[in-house]
Short mmCIF file of C-alpha atoms in Angstrom, two decimals:
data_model
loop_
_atom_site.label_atom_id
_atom_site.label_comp_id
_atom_site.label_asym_id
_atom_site.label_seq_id
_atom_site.Cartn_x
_atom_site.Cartn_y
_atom_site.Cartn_z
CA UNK W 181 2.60 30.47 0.30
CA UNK W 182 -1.04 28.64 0.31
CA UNK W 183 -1.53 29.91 -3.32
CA UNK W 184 -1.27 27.89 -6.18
CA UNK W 185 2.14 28.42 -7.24
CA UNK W 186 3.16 28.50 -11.56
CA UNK W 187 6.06 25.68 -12.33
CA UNK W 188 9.18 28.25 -12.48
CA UNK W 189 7.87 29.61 -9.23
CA UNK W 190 7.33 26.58 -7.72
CA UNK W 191 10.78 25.43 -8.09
CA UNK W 192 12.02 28.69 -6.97
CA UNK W 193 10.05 28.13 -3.66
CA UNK W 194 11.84 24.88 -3.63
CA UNK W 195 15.48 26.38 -3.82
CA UNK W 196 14.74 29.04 -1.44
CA UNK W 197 12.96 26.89 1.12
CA UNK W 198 16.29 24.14 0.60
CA UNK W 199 18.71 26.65 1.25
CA UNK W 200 20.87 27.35 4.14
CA UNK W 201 19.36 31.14 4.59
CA UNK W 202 15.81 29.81 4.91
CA UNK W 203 17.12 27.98 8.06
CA UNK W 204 19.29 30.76 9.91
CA UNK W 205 17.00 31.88 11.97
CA UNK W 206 15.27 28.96 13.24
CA UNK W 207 16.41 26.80 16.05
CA UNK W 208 18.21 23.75 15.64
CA UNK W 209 15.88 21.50 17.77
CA UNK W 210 12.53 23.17 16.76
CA UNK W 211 10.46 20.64 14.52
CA UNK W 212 9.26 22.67 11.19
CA UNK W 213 6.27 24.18 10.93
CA UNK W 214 5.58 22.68 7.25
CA UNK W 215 6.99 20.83 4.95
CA UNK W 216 7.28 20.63 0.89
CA UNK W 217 6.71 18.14 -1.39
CA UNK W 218 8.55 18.80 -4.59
CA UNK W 219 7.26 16.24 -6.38
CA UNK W 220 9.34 13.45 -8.90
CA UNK W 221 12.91 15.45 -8.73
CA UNK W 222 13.74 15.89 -12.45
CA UNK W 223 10.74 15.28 -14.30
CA UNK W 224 9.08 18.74 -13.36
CA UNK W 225 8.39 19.95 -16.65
CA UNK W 226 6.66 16.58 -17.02
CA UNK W 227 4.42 16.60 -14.44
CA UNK W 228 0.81 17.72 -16.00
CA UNK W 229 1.10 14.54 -18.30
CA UNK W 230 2.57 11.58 -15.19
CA UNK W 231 -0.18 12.94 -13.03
CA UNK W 232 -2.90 11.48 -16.30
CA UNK W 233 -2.17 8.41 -15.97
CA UNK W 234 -1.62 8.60 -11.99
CA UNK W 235 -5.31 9.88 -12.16
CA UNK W 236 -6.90 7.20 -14.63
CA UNK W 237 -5.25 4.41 -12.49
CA UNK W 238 -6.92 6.15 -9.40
CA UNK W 239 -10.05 6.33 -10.93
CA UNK W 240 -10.12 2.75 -12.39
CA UNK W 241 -8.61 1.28 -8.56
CA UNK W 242 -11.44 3.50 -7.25
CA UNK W 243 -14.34 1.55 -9.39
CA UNK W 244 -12.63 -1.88 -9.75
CA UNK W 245 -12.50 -1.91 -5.53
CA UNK W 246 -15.95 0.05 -4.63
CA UNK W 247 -17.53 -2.94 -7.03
CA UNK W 248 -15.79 -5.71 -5.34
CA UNK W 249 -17.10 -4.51 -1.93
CA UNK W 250 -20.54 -3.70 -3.23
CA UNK W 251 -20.62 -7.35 -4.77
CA UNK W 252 -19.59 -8.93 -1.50
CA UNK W 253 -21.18 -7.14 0.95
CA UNK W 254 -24.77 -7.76 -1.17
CA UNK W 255 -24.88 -11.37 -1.67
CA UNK W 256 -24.92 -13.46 0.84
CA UNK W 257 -23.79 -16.42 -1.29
CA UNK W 258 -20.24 -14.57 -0.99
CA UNK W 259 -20.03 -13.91 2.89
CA UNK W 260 -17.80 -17.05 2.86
CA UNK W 261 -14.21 -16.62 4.77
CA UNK W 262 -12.44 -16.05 1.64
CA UNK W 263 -14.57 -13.14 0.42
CA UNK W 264 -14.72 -11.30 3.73
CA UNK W 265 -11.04 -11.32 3.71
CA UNK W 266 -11.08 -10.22 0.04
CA UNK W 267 -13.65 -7.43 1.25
CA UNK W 268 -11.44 -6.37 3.81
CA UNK W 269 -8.42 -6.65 1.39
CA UNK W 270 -10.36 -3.90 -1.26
CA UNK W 271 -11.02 -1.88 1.76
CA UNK W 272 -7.04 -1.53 2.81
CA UNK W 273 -6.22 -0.76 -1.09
CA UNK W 274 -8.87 1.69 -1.15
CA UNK W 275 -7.61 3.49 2.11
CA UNK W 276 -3.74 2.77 0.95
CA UNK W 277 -4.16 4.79 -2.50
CA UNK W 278 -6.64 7.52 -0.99
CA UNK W 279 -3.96 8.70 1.48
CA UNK W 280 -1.70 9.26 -1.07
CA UNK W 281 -2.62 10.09 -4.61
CA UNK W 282 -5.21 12.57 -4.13
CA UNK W 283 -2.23 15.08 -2.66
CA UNK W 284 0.22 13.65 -5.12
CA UNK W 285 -2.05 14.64 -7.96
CA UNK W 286 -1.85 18.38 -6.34
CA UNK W 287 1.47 18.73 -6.07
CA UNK W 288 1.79 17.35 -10.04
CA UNK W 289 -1.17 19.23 -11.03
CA UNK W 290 -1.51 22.28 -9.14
CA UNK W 291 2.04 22.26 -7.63
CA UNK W 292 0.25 22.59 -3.94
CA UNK W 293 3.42 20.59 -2.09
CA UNK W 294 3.28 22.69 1.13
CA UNK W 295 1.85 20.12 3.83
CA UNK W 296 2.21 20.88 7.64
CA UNK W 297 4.66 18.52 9.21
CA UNK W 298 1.95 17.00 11.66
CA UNK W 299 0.18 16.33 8.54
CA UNK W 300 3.31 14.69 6.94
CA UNK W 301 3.42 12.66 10.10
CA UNK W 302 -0.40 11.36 9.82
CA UNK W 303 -0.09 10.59 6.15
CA UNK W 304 2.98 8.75 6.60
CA UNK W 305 1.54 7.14 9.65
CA UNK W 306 -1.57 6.31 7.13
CA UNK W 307 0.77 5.01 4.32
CA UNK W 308 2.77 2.63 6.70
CA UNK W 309 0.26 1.14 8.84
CA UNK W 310 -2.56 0.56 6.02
CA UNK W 311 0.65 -1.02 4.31
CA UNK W 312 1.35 -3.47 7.29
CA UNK W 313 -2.02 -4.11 7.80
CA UNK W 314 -2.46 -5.22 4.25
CA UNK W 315 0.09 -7.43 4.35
CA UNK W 316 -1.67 -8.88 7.15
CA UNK W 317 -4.43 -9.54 5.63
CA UNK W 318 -2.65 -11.63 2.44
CA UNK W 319 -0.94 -13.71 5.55
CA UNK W 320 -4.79 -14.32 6.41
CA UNK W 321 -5.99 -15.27 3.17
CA UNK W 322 -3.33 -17.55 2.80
CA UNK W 323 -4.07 -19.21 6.47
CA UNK W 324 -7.69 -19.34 4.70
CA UNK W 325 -6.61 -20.97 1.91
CA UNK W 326 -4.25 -23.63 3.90
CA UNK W 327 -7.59 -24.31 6.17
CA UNK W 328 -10.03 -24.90 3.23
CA UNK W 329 -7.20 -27.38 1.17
CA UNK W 330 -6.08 -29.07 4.14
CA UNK W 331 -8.27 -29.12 6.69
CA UNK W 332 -11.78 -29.14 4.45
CA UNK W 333 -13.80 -30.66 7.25
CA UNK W 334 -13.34 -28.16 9.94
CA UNK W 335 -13.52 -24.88 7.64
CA UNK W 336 -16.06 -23.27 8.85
CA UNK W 337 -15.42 -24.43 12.39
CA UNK W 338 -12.33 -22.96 12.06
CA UNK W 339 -13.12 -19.70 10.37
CA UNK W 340 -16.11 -18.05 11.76
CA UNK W 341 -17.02 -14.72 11.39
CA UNK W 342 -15.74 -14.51 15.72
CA UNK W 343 -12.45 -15.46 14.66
CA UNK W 344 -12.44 -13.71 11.27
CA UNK W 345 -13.36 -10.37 13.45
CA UNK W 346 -10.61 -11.23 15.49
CA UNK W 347 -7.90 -11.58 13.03
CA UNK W 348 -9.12 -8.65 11.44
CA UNK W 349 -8.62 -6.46 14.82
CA UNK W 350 -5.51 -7.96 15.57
CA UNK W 351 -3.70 -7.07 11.70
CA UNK W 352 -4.90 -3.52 12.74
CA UNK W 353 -3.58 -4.02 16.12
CA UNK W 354 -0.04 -4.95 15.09
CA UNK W 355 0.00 -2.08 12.06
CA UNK W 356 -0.67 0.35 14.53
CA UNK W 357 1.61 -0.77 17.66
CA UNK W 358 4.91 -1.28 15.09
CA UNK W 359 4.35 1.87 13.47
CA UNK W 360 3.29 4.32 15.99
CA UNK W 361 6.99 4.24 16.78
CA UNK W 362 8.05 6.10 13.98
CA UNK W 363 6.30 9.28 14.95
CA UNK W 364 8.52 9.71 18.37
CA UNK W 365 11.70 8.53 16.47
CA UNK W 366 10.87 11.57 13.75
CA UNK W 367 9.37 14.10 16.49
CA UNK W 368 13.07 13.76 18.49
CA UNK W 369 15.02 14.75 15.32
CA UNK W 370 16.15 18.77 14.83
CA UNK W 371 15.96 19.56 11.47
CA UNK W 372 17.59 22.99 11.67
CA UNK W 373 15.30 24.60 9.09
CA UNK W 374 15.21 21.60 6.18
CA UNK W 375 11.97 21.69 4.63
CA UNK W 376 12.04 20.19 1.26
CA UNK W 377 11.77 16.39 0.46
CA UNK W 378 11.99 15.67 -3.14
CA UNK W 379 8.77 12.88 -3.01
CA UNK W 380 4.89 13.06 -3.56
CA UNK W 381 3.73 12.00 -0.27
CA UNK W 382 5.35 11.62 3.01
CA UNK W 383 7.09 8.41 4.50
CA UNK W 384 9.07 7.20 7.30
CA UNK W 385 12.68 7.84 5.92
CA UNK W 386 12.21 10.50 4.03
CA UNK W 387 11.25 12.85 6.64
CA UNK W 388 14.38 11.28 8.75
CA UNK W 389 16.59 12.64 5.94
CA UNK W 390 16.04 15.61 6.50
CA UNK W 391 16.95 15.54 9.97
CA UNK W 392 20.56 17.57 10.90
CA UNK W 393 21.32 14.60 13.51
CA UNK W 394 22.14 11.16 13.27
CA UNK W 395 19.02 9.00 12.08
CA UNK W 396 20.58 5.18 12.79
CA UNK W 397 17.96 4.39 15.20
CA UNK W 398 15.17 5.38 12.55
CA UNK W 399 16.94 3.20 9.84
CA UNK W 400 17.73 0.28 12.22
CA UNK W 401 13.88 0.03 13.60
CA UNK W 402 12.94 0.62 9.77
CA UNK W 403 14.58 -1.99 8.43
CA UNK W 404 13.19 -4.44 12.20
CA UNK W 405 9.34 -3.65 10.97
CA UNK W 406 9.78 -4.17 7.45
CA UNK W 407 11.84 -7.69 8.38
CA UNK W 408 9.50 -8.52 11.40
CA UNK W 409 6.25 -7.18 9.74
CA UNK W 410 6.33 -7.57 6.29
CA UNK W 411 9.32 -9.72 5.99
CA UNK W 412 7.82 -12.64 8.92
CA UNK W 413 4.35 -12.55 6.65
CA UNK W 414 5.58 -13.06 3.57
CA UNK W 415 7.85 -16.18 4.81
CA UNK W 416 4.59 -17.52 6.61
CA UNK W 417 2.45 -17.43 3.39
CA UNK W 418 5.52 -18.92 1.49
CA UNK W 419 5.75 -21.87 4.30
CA UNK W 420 1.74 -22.31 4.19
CA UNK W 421 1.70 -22.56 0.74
CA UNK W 422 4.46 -25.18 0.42
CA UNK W 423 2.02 -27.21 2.44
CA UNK W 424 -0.96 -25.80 0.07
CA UNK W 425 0.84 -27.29 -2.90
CA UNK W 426 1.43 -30.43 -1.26
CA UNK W 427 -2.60 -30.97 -0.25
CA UNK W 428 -3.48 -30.01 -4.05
CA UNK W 429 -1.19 -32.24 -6.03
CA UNK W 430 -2.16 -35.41 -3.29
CA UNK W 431 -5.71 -34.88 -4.30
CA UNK W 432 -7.36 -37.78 -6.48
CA UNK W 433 -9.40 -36.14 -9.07
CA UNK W 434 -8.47 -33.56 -11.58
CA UNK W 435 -11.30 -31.49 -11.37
CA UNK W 436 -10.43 -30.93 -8.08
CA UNK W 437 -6.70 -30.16 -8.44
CA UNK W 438 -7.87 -27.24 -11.22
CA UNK W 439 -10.17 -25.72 -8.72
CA UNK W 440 -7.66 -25.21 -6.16
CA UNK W 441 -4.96 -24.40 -8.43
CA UNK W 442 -7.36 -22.01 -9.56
CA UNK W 443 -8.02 -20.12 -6.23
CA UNK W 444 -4.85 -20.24 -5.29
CA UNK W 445 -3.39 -18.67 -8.60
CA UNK W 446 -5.77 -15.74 -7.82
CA UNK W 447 -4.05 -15.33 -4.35
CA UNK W 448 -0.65 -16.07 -5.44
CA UNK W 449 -1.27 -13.00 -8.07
CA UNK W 450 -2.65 -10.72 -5.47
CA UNK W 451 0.85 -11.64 -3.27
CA UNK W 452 3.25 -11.12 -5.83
CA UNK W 453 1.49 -7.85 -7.07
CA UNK W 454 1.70 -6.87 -3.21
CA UNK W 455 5.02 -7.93 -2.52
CA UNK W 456 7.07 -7.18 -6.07
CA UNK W 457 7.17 -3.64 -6.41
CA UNK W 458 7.28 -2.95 -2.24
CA UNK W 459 10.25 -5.40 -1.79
CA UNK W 460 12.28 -3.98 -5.03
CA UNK W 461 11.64 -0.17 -3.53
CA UNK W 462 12.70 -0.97 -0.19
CA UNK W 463 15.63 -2.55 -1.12
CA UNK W 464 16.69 0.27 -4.06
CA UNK W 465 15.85 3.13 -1.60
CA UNK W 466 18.04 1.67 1.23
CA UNK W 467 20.64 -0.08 -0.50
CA UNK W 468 21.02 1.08 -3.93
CA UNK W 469 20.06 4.89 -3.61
CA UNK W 470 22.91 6.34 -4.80
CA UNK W 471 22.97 3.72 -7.95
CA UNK W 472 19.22 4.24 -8.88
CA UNK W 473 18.29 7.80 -10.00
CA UNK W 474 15.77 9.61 -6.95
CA UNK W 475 13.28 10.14 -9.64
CA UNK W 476 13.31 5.99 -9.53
CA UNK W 477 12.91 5.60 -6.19
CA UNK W 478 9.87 8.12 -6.53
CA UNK W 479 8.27 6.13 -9.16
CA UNK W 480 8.53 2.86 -7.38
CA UNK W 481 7.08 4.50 -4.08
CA UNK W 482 3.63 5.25 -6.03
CA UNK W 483 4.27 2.00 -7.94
CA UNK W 484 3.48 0.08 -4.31
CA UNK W 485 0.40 2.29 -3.96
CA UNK W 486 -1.05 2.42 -7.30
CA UNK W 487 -0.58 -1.17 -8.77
CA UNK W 488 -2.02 -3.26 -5.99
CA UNK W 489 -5.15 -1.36 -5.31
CA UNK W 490 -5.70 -1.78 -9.59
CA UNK W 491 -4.89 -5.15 -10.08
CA UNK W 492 -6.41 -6.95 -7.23
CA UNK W 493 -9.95 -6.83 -8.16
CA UNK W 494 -9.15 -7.56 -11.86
CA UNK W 495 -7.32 -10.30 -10.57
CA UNK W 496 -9.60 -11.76 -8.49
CA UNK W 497 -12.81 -10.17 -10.60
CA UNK W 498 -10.87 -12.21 -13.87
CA UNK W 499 -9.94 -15.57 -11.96
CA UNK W 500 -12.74 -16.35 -9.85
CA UNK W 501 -16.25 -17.31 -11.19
CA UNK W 502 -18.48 -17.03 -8.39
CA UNK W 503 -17.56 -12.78 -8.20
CA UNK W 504 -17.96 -12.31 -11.67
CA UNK W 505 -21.08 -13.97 -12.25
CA UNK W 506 -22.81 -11.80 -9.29
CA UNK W 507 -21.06 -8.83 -10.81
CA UNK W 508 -22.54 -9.31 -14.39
CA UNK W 509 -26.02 -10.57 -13.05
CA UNK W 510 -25.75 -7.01 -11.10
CA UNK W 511 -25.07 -5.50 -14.48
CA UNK W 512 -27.70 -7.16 -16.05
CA UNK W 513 -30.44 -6.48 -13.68
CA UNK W 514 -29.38 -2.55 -13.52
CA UNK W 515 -29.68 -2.67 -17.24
CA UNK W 516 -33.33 -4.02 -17.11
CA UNK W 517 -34.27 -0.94 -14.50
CA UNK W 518 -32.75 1.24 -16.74
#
């Protein structure tokens, strides 16, 4: 079973593990042992050549993210609020894509799906909480932006590095106290023997599916974090930015109004990038599953966990001046060593 398994035997494993005789002799309100990750339902033939492109978007989120930190963390011109929440934004991409696409890139490549269900439960505790706490920290860097247009004067008064500690322990605070939850909703469940979830990495609801027993309580609370979490953040940043656009097009010179049009664009990218592809999945999965294909659903669950981590430092590495000129005079200056 730990062996790498060929693609027609790998399926087979599927179908046997899925069927009612590979539950008969387990007890209805035992929690599985393992679990197994099949993978993008449909497209099995197909997965050596997704999992390229999965990898070279890794690989590129990887570099584009380790640079951004290295960049920051190095120069002290850039330990300003706005880059230490930028820092700590690469840092949450970095952890969101590492807990999942190394193991989907097994199951695709080496068809290695079998995960035990306590390790099902800690990547999907990973997946969720990084996910909340990332949001967290775009509701931040919005409240920094809102602070530096509006309130100029008290900036730095206002944004230490005390209080930008302390928003920074209290976005991990909340991720962990709204999703810790989910384990004891999943851990009640009996799941008479189901073992196979069509998906490359574990989350909330699809482990409840698999569940023989009634799973309202997991969707109801699901749906209360995404609405109180995710939903409440992205609302704030929409209300502080009204008040963000309002500052910008009151102030008197141009110049002025292009440089914080400018910063803000960058953050406004980073959001929608963020918010997009999580927003159109979560709403598909829970209200449109049986209208969008499962293969779908699939693809716009590693969408949210690929694209953000890639785009954000290009976006911000593109868009703002004062990163990319320490990044190329780092360039430069390795090149001289060398």
């Amino acid at each position: 079973m730990n062996q790498i398994l060929t693609g027609q035997a790998y399926r087979h494993k599927a179908l046997h593990l899925s069927s009612p005789m590979s539950a008969s002799n387990i007890s209805s309100n035992s929690l599985p042992d393992t679990l197994f990750l099949t993978g993008i339902p449909g497209l099995e033939a197909s997965h050596i050549w997704i999992a390229i492109p999965f990898c070279a978007v890794y690989l590129v989120a990887l570099a584009g993210n380790a640079a951004l930190i290295l960049v920051i963390v190095t120069k002290n011109a850039l330990h300003e609020p706005m880059y230490l929440f930028l820092c700590l934004l690469s840092l949450t991409d970095l952890a969101l894509s590492s807990t999942t696409v190394p193991k989907t890139l097994a199951i695709l490549w080496l068809h290695a799906g079998e995960i035990s269900f306590n390790g099902c439960l800690a990547q999907m505790f990973c997946v969720h909480s990084i996910y909340a706490m990332e949001s967290s920290v775009l509701l931040a860097m919005a409240f920094d932006r809102y602070v530096a247009i509006c309130n100029p004067l008290r900036y730095t008064t206002i944004l230490n590095h005390s209080a930008i500690g302390r928003i920074g322990l209290a976005g991990i605070l909340r991720s962990i106290a709204v999703v810790s939850p989910f384990i004891f909703l999943l851990k009640r469940l009996p799941y008479c023997g189901h073992r196979v979830m069509a998906h490359t990495y574990c989350e909330h609801m699809g482990i409840a599916r698999l569940a023989c027993a009634n799973i309202t309580v997991n969707i109801v609370y699901g749906l209360t974090v995404a609405l109180l979490a995710v939903g409440l953040d992205s609302m704030l940043i929409a209300i502080s930015y009204v008040f963000i656009l309002q500052a910008v097009f009151s102030l008197p010179s141009r110049d002025a109004r292009h440089k914080a049009l400018s910063t803000c664009g960058s953050h406004l990218g980073v959001i929608l990038v963020f918010y997009i592809p999580a927003f159109f999945s979560f709403l598909t999965h829970r209200f449109g599953r049986h209208q969008v294909p499962r293969r779908v659903h699939i693809f716009l669950a590693n969408l949210y966990v690929l694209v953000p981590p890639v785009l954000n430092p290009i976006i911000y590495g593109a868009r703002t001046r004062e990163i990319r000129s320490q990044l190329l005079r780092m360039l430069h200056l390795r090149k001289d060593s060398v």
